[in-house]
Short mmCIF file of C-alpha atoms in Angstrom, two decimals:
data_model
loop_
_atom_site.label_atom_id
_atom_site.label_comp_id
_atom_site.label_asym_id
_atom_site.label_seq_id
_atom_site.Cartn_x
_atom_site.Cartn_y
_atom_site.Cartn_z
CA UNK P 1 18.23 -15.54 -4.60
CA UNK P 2 19.39 -13.04 -2.02
CA UNK P 3 16.84 -10.22 -1.79
CA UNK P 4 17.29 -7.02 0.22
CA UNK P 5 14.10 -5.01 0.82
CA UNK P 6 14.12 -1.39 1.94
CA UNK P 7 10.86 0.33 2.94
CA UNK P 8 10.23 3.95 3.85
CA UNK P 9 6.74 3.93 5.39
CA UNK P 10 4.17 1.72 7.09
CA UNK P 11 2.13 0.81 4.01
CA UNK P 12 5.19 -0.04 1.94
CA UNK P 13 6.64 -2.11 4.80
CA UNK P 14 3.41 -4.10 5.11
CA UNK P 15 3.42 -4.72 1.36
CA UNK P 16 7.06 -5.74 1.00
CA UNK P 17 7.04 -7.96 4.09
CA UNK P 18 3.97 -9.87 2.89
CA UNK P 19 5.33 -10.11 -0.66
CA UNK P 20 8.68 -11.48 0.46
CA UNK P 21 7.12 -13.83 3.00
CA UNK P 22 5.76 -15.77 0.03
CA UNK P 23 9.15 -15.63 -1.71
CA UNK P 24 10.92 -16.97 1.38
CA UNK P 25 8.39 -19.64 2.36
CA UNK P 26 7.43 -20.92 -1.10
CA UNK P 27 10.71 -20.57 -2.97
CA UNK P 28 13.36 -20.61 -0.24
CA UNK P 29 14.88 -17.26 -1.23
CA UNK P 30 17.00 -15.46 1.36
CA UNK P 31 15.34 -12.23 2.45
CA UNK P 32 16.77 -9.32 4.44
CA UNK P 33 14.54 -6.37 5.39
CA UNK P 34 15.40 -2.84 6.54
CA UNK P 35 13.44 0.36 7.06
CA UNK P 36 14.88 3.60 5.74
CA UNK P 37 15.20 6.12 8.57
CA UNK P 38 13.26 9.13 7.30
CA UNK P 39 10.38 11.40 8.26
CA UNK P 40 7.81 8.76 7.19
CA UNK P 41 9.42 5.84 9.03
CA UNK P 42 6.93 3.56 10.79
CA UNK P 43 6.94 3.48 14.59
CA UNK P 44 7.64 0.31 16.52
CA UNK P 45 3.90 -0.31 16.87
CA UNK P 46 3.38 0.16 13.13
CA UNK P 47 6.23 -2.26 12.41
CA UNK P 48 4.71 -4.87 14.67
CA UNK P 49 1.30 -4.43 13.03
CA UNK P 50 2.89 -4.82 9.58
CA UNK P 51 5.35 -7.63 10.21
CA UNK P 52 4.67 -9.17 13.61
CA UNK P 53 8.04 -7.86 14.84
CA UNK P 54 10.51 -5.06 14.35
CA UNK P 55 12.83 -4.29 11.43
CA UNK P 56 16.27 -2.66 11.50
CA UNK P 57 16.33 1.06 10.68
CA UNK P 58 19.16 2.31 8.50
CA UNK P 59 20.08 5.75 7.23
CA UNK P 60 20.68 6.27 3.53
CA UNK P 61 24.42 5.58 3.87
CA UNK P 62 23.66 2.63 6.14
CA UNK P 63 21.66 1.22 3.25
CA UNK P 64 24.72 1.54 1.00
CA UNK P 65 26.71 -0.40 3.60
CA UNK P 66 24.07 -3.16 3.71
CA UNK P 67 24.11 -3.53 -0.06
CA UNK P 68 27.90 -3.77 -0.05
CA UNK P 69 27.92 -6.30 2.79
CA UNK P 70 25.07 -8.52 1.61
CA UNK P 71 25.74 -8.35 -2.14
CA UNK P 72 22.07 -9.07 -2.90
CA UNK P 73 20.90 -10.41 -6.24
CA UNK P 74 17.97 -8.01 -6.05
CA UNK P 75 17.01 -4.90 -4.09
CA UNK P 76 13.29 -4.39 -3.56
CA UNK P 77 12.93 -0.62 -3.23
CA UNK P 78 9.61 -0.58 -1.44
CA UNK P 79 9.32 3.18 -1.18
CA UNK P 80 7.23 6.14 -2.20
CA UNK P 81 8.43 7.78 -5.41
CA UNK P 82 10.56 10.59 -3.88
CA UNK P 83 12.39 8.22 -1.51
CA UNK P 84 12.88 5.68 -4.29
CA UNK P 85 14.53 8.38 -6.39
CA UNK P 86 16.98 9.17 -3.57
CA UNK P 87 17.76 5.50 -2.92
CA UNK P 88 18.65 4.86 -6.55
CA UNK P 89 20.65 8.11 -6.81
CA UNK P 90 22.63 7.12 -3.70
CA UNK P 91 23.32 3.54 -4.79
CA UNK P 92 24.43 4.87 -8.16
CA UNK P 93 26.70 7.52 -6.63
CA UNK P 94 28.26 4.80 -4.46
CA UNK P 95 29.22 2.84 -7.57
CA UNK P 96 26.80 -0.01 -6.88
CA UNK P 97 24.75 0.38 -10.08
CA UNK P 98 27.35 1.60 -12.57
CA UNK P 99 29.92 0.01 -14.90
CA UNK P 100 32.34 -0.55 -12.01
CA UNK P 101 29.87 -3.10 -10.61
CA UNK P 102 28.89 -5.44 -13.48
CA UNK P 103 27.09 -7.75 -11.03
CA UNK P 104 24.82 -4.99 -9.84
CA UNK P 105 21.60 -6.01 -8.10
CA UNK P 106 18.34 -6.12 -10.02
CA UNK P 107 16.15 -3.20 -8.95
CA UNK P 108 12.54 -4.08 -8.18
CA UNK P 109 9.66 -1.98 -6.92
CA UNK P 110 5.89 -1.96 -6.86
CA UNK P 111 2.82 -0.46 -5.25
CA UNK P 112 1.19 -1.35 -1.93
CA UNK P 113 -2.35 -0.94 -3.15
CA UNK P 114 -4.73 -0.08 -5.96
CA UNK P 115 -3.08 1.72 -8.91
CA UNK P 116 -5.97 2.27 -11.29
CA UNK P 117 -5.62 4.51 -13.14
CA UNK P 118 -1.92 4.13 -13.91
CA UNK P 119 -0.12 7.32 -12.90
CA UNK P 120 2.44 9.12 -15.05
CA UNK P 121 4.39 10.64 -12.16
CA UNK P 122 4.61 7.28 -10.39
CA UNK P 123 6.07 5.68 -13.50
CA UNK P 124 8.58 8.49 -14.03
CA UNK P 125 9.84 8.02 -10.47
CA UNK P 126 10.30 4.31 -11.25
CA UNK P 127 11.93 4.75 -14.65
CA UNK P 128 15.31 3.32 -13.55
CA UNK P 129 14.09 0.07 -12.00
CA UNK P 130 14.27 -3.25 -13.82
CA UNK P 131 10.89 -4.60 -12.72
CA UNK P 132 7.67 -3.03 -11.43
CA UNK P 133 5.15 -5.28 -9.67
CA UNK P 134 1.42 -4.65 -10.17
CA UNK P 135 -1.51 -6.54 -8.73
CA UNK P 136 -4.23 -7.16 -11.28
CA UNK P 137 -4.61 -7.98 -14.95
CA UNK P 138 -6.23 -4.59 -15.44
CA UNK P 139 -3.30 -2.80 -13.77
CA UNK P 140 -0.88 -4.76 -15.96
CA UNK P 141 -2.65 -3.61 -19.14
CA UNK P 142 -2.98 0.03 -18.08
CA UNK P 143 0.63 0.37 -16.92
CA UNK P 144 2.04 -1.17 -20.08
CA UNK P 145 -0.01 1.20 -22.24
CA UNK P 146 1.04 4.25 -20.21
CA UNK P 147 4.73 3.29 -20.14
CA UNK P 148 4.73 2.82 -23.91
CA UNK P 149 3.08 6.22 -24.42
CA UNK P 150 5.81 7.84 -22.27
CA UNK P 151 8.61 6.03 -24.09
CA UNK P 152 9.66 4.17 -20.95
CA UNK P 153 11.06 0.63 -21.34
CA UNK P 154 9.61 -0.40 -17.96
CA UNK P 155 9.06 -4.11 -17.39
CA UNK P 156 5.99 -5.15 -15.39
CA UNK P 157 5.01 -8.37 -13.65
CA UNK P 158 1.82 -9.64 -12.04
CA UNK P 159 1.55 -10.55 -8.34
CA UNK P 160 -1.58 -11.01 -6.32
CA UNK P 161 -1.73 -8.50 -3.47
CA UNK P 162 0.38 -10.34 -0.93
CA UNK P 163 -1.79 -9.72 2.12
CA UNK P 164 -4.83 -11.37 0.51
CA UNK P 165 -5.26 -14.94 1.77
CA UNK P 166 -4.24 -17.66 -0.68
CA UNK P 167 -7.57 -19.38 -0.27
CA UNK P 168 -9.63 -16.23 -0.66
CA UNK P 169 -13.00 -16.92 -2.23
CA UNK P 170 -14.98 -13.69 -1.93
CA UNK P 171 -18.63 -14.14 -1.11
CA UNK P 172 -18.60 -17.83 -0.14
CA UNK P 173 -21.55 -18.96 1.93
CA UNK P 174 -19.36 -19.92 4.91
CA UNK P 175 -17.63 -16.57 4.99
CA UNK P 176 -20.89 -14.68 4.68
CA UNK P 177 -22.34 -16.62 7.59
CA UNK P 178 -19.36 -15.81 9.79
CA UNK P 179 -19.61 -12.10 8.99
CA UNK P 180 -23.30 -12.00 9.94
CA UNK P 181 -22.46 -13.08 13.49
CA UNK P 182 -20.23 -10.04 14.11
CA UNK P 183 -21.06 -6.50 15.21
CA UNK P 184 -18.51 -4.06 13.78
CA UNK P 185 -19.20 -1.74 10.88
CA UNK P 186 -15.57 -1.06 10.04
CA UNK P 187 -14.61 2.12 8.21
CA UNK P 188 -11.04 2.29 6.82
CA UNK P 189 -9.73 5.83 7.15
CA UNK P 190 -7.44 7.16 4.41
CA UNK P 191 -5.09 10.11 4.54
CA UNK P 192 -5.90 11.69 1.16
CA UNK P 193 -9.58 11.01 0.43
CA UNK P 194 -12.03 12.49 1.00
CA UNK P 195 -10.14 15.75 1.26
CA UNK P 196 -12.83 18.09 2.62
CA UNK P 197 -13.74 18.39 6.28
CA UNK P 198 -17.49 18.38 5.64
CA UNK P 199 -17.16 15.12 3.69
CA UNK P 200 -15.35 13.49 6.60
CA UNK P 201 -17.93 14.76 9.05
CA UNK P 202 -20.67 13.30 6.83
CA UNK P 203 -19.00 9.89 7.03
CA UNK P 204 -18.83 10.11 10.82
CA UNK P 205 -22.50 11.13 10.98
CA UNK P 206 -23.54 8.13 8.87
CA UNK P 207 -21.47 5.76 11.00
CA UNK P 208 -23.14 7.11 14.14
CA UNK P 209 -26.53 6.19 12.62
CA UNK P 210 -25.89 2.52 11.80
CA UNK P 211 -28.69 0.20 12.96
CA UNK P 212 -28.92 -1.06 16.52
CA UNK P 213 -26.87 -4.19 17.00
CA UNK P 214 -24.05 -2.81 14.84
CA UNK P 215 -20.99 -1.09 16.31
CA UNK P 216 -19.34 1.70 14.25
CA UNK P 217 -15.54 1.50 14.24
CA UNK P 218 -13.00 3.72 12.46
CA UNK P 219 -9.79 1.87 11.63
CA UNK P 220 -6.90 4.35 11.51
CA UNK P 221 -3.43 3.81 10.06
CA UNK P 222 -1.57 5.88 12.63
CA UNK P 223 -1.90 7.34 16.10
CA UNK P 224 -0.61 10.66 17.38
CA UNK P 225 3.14 10.93 16.74
CA UNK P 226 3.16 8.34 13.95
CA UNK P 227 3.54 9.04 10.24
CA UNK P 228 1.94 7.56 7.16
CA UNK P 229 3.01 7.36 3.54
CA UNK P 230 0.87 10.47 2.99
CA UNK P 231 0.12 13.16 5.55
CA UNK P 232 -3.40 13.24 6.96
CA UNK P 233 -4.53 16.81 7.57
CA UNK P 234 -7.96 15.96 8.99
CA UNK P 235 -7.82 12.93 11.29
CA UNK P 236 -11.33 11.64 11.98
CA UNK P 237 -10.71 11.41 15.72
CA UNK P 238 -10.21 15.19 15.82
CA UNK P 239 -13.57 16.01 14.14
CA UNK P 240 -15.78 15.67 17.24
CA UNK P 241 -17.14 12.21 16.41
CA UNK P 242 -20.21 10.80 18.12
CA UNK P 243 -19.30 8.95 21.37
CA UNK P 244 -20.76 5.78 19.88
CA UNK P 245 -17.92 5.58 17.34
CA UNK P 246 -14.84 3.62 18.38
CA UNK P 247 -11.33 4.12 16.98
CA UNK P 248 -8.78 1.36 16.47
CA UNK P 249 -5.20 1.23 15.24
CA UNK P 250 -3.07 -1.88 14.74
CA UNK P 251 -3.48 -4.68 12.24
CA UNK P 252 -6.20 -4.44 9.59
CA UNK P 253 -6.41 -8.24 9.51
CA UNK P 254 -7.22 -8.28 13.22
CA UNK P 255 -9.85 -5.57 12.84
CA UNK P 256 -11.53 -7.45 10.00
CA UNK P 257 -11.97 -10.50 12.21
CA UNK P 258 -14.69 -8.54 14.04
CA UNK P 259 -16.30 -6.88 11.01
CA UNK P 260 -19.88 -7.48 9.96
CA UNK P 261 -19.63 -4.93 7.18
CA UNK P 262 -16.84 -2.83 5.70
CA UNK P 263 -16.93 0.77 4.45
CA UNK P 264 -14.32 2.77 2.56
CA UNK P 265 -13.87 5.59 0.12
CA UNK P 266 -11.26 3.65 -1.85
CA UNK P 267 -8.92 1.86 0.57
CA UNK P 268 -7.12 -1.26 -0.63
CA UNK P 269 -8.33 -2.82 2.61
CA UNK P 270 -11.68 -3.44 0.91
CA UNK P 271 -9.93 -6.23 -0.99
CA UNK P 272 -8.90 -7.80 2.31
CA UNK P 273 -12.50 -7.55 3.47
CA UNK P 274 -13.80 -9.18 0.29
CA UNK P 275 -11.25 -11.97 0.62
CA UNK P 276 -12.69 -12.72 4.06
CA UNK P 277 -16.26 -12.73 2.74
CA UNK P 278 -17.19 -9.46 4.46
CA UNK P 279 -19.85 -7.49 2.55
CA UNK P 280 -18.67 -3.99 1.77
CA UNK P 281 -19.54 -0.51 0.56
CA UNK P 282 -17.29 1.70 -1.55
CA UNK P 283 -18.74 5.18 -1.06
CA UNK P 284 -19.82 6.97 -4.24
CA UNK P 285 -21.16 10.11 -2.52
CA UNK P 286 -17.99 12.08 -3.27
CA UNK P 287 -17.54 10.96 -6.87
CA UNK P 288 -16.59 7.87 -8.82
CA UNK P 289 -13.50 9.06 -10.63
CA UNK P 290 -9.72 9.00 -10.76
CA UNK P 291 -9.37 11.73 -8.12
CA UNK P 292 -11.21 9.60 -5.56
CA UNK P 293 -9.38 6.42 -6.72
CA UNK P 294 -12.78 4.78 -7.24
CA UNK P 295 -12.78 4.22 -11.01
CA UNK P 296 -11.66 0.63 -10.54
CA UNK P 297 -14.86 -0.21 -8.63
CA UNK P 298 -17.19 0.62 -11.52
CA UNK P 299 -19.04 -2.60 -12.32
CA UNK P 300 -17.98 -4.28 -9.08
CA UNK P 301 -21.40 -4.10 -7.43
CA UNK P 302 -19.77 -2.51 -4.37
CA UNK P 303 -20.56 1.16 -4.96
CA UNK P 304 -22.97 2.52 -2.39
CA UNK P 305 -23.87 5.62 -0.42
CA UNK P 306 -23.90 6.98 3.10
CA UNK P 307 -27.60 6.14 3.19
CA UNK P 308 -26.63 2.49 2.61
CA UNK P 309 -24.27 2.76 5.57
CA UNK P 310 -27.07 4.11 7.77
CA UNK P 311 -29.32 1.25 6.68
CA UNK P 312 -26.63 -1.39 7.08
CA UNK P 313 -26.92 -2.41 3.40
CA UNK P 314 -23.64 -4.02 2.35
CA UNK P 315 -22.82 -5.83 -0.87
CA UNK P 316 -20.75 -8.69 -2.25
CA UNK P 317 -18.79 -8.21 -5.51
CA UNK P 318 -19.88 -9.36 -8.94
CA UNK P 319 -17.95 -12.54 -9.82
CA UNK P 320 -17.03 -11.32 -13.31
CA UNK P 321 -15.28 -8.27 -11.78
CA UNK P 322 -13.03 -10.31 -9.50
CA UNK P 323 -10.79 -12.14 -11.98
CA UNK P 324 -9.68 -8.94 -13.73
CA UNK P 325 -9.37 -6.99 -10.49
CA UNK P 326 -7.07 -8.44 -7.83
CA UNK P 327 -8.54 -11.92 -7.40
CA UNK P 328 -6.72 -13.90 -10.07
CA UNK P 329 -5.28 -17.19 -8.86
CA UNK P 330 -1.89 -16.85 -7.20
CA UNK P 331 -0.59 -19.60 -9.52
CA UNK P 332 -0.80 -16.99 -12.30
CA UNK P 333 1.69 -14.71 -10.52
CA UNK P 334 4.81 -14.11 -12.57
CA UNK P 335 6.97 -11.70 -10.60
CA UNK P 336 9.34 -14.29 -9.11
CA UNK P 337 9.88 -15.94 -12.49
CA UNK P 338 10.54 -12.54 -14.06
CA UNK P 339 12.92 -11.65 -11.25
CA UNK P 340 14.82 -14.94 -11.57
CA UNK P 341 15.16 -14.34 -15.29
CA UNK P 342 16.54 -10.83 -14.74
CA UNK P 343 18.99 -12.08 -12.10
CA UNK P 344 20.32 -14.70 -14.52
CA UNK P 345 20.89 -12.18 -17.33
CA UNK P 346 23.83 -9.78 -17.76
CA UNK P 347 22.70 -6.32 -16.68
CA UNK P 348 23.50 -2.96 -18.14
CA UNK P 349 24.60 -0.19 -15.75
CA UNK P 350 21.85 2.11 -14.54
CA UNK P 351 22.15 5.51 -16.19
CA UNK P 352 20.67 7.95 -13.68
CA UNK P 353 19.24 11.22 -14.97
CA UNK P 354 18.03 13.99 -12.62
CA UNK P 355 14.25 14.27 -12.30
CA UNK P 356 12.80 17.64 -11.34
CA UNK P 357 14.40 20.99 -10.61
CA UNK P 358 17.11 21.57 -8.02
CA UNK P 359 14.70 22.62 -5.24
CA UNK P 360 12.48 19.60 -5.80
CA UNK P 361 15.43 17.21 -5.68
CA UNK P 362 16.73 18.92 -2.53
CA UNK P 363 13.37 18.43 -0.80
CA UNK P 364 13.53 14.70 -1.58
CA UNK P 365 16.96 14.47 0.02
CA UNK P 366 15.80 16.36 3.12
CA UNK P 367 12.81 14.05 3.50
CA UNK P 368 15.01 10.97 3.38
CA UNK P 369 17.84 12.33 5.55
CA UNK P 370 15.76 13.82 8.39
CA UNK P 371 15.33 11.15 11.10
CA UNK P 372 11.83 10.10 12.17
CA UNK P 373 10.31 11.77 15.20
CA UNK P 374 7.95 8.85 15.73
CA UNK P 375 10.87 6.47 16.14
CA UNK P 376 12.04 8.40 19.22
CA UNK P 377 8.84 8.78 21.19
CA UNK P 378 6.24 6.41 22.48
CA UNK P 379 3.09 6.74 20.39
CA UNK P 380 0.35 8.56 22.25
CA UNK P 381 -3.29 7.53 22.50
CA UNK P 382 -5.72 8.25 19.73
CA UNK P 383 -7.45 11.57 20.09
CA UNK P 384 -11.21 11.66 20.36
CA UNK P 385 -13.72 9.63 22.36
CA UNK P 386 -12.94 6.02 23.18
CA UNK P 387 -9.52 6.24 21.59
CA UNK P 388 -7.72 2.92 21.37
#
């Protein structure tokens, strides 16, 4: 198969690149990747962290030209909901998804992280795609139930999160031993949660109090001048952190190589930590609910508090939680089989219906059509003490 992937932000680029790396290496499919030039576009440094190299940027009409030139069997629209809506609208307006193009590409999308609970708005944005990829048996069940309740004929397929190692065995004795020899207490910063400044300051205070022999590190997704899939209004480095706390950008996989313990509010990176045998804490101090994206961790054995961080008490997951939540065997993945089946079938034209009022749709177009600032400047240093 010929697969064209278009990403709009750093997290979606990391996800699509890892997903398609398996498709190219294991199945021999031909993969072409581009980044949509928009206000969320990853910087060169973010691209390198996500893919090991750089990826061509294209504007929205440049994407149309790529689809026409490459004639892909499938387009992986690896984008946030608003950008995905614009991409599909544009491909449709260009005649690439309608009756004039009976060999239209299969439209595929998915999510770069945890999607429990299933979200109505996210599914409405993805209502025109042929296949939505999810990453656990639980996600598969919840999304199918929600789509049926909304009257959406969405088709879903299972794929293990692509950046988890194939051989991941969370909690193995060898992995635990390796983690004990390291120093870093690694906290994964997120843009949306927790939302309040005092909550973020409480996290920094707990990290500053980790036991002697442990080194507190905040892993950030972006540096000054770079964008993320979601805006971060309260960067930790700007909240007067204790000088003991270090800040790191770059690859999460590289940061985890030095981690003795891992802390998060709800970052998908905790799954990467578990896959490497690193004991972890999912903070419950700010609530265990849908708003904090922590519901999925109920029963995992990972929920803990800031007091646990101060004491250096980290946990390994309960084995019975793993199989239903992101650690099924990769041999059970079905997305490539589903995609091959869709490619082999005759496809109906995509019938695009406007979603949202005129002002809302206009804002989506502006977001996609405005070029990225971060692509034109060299990223600056992290703000705050010991920025790196």
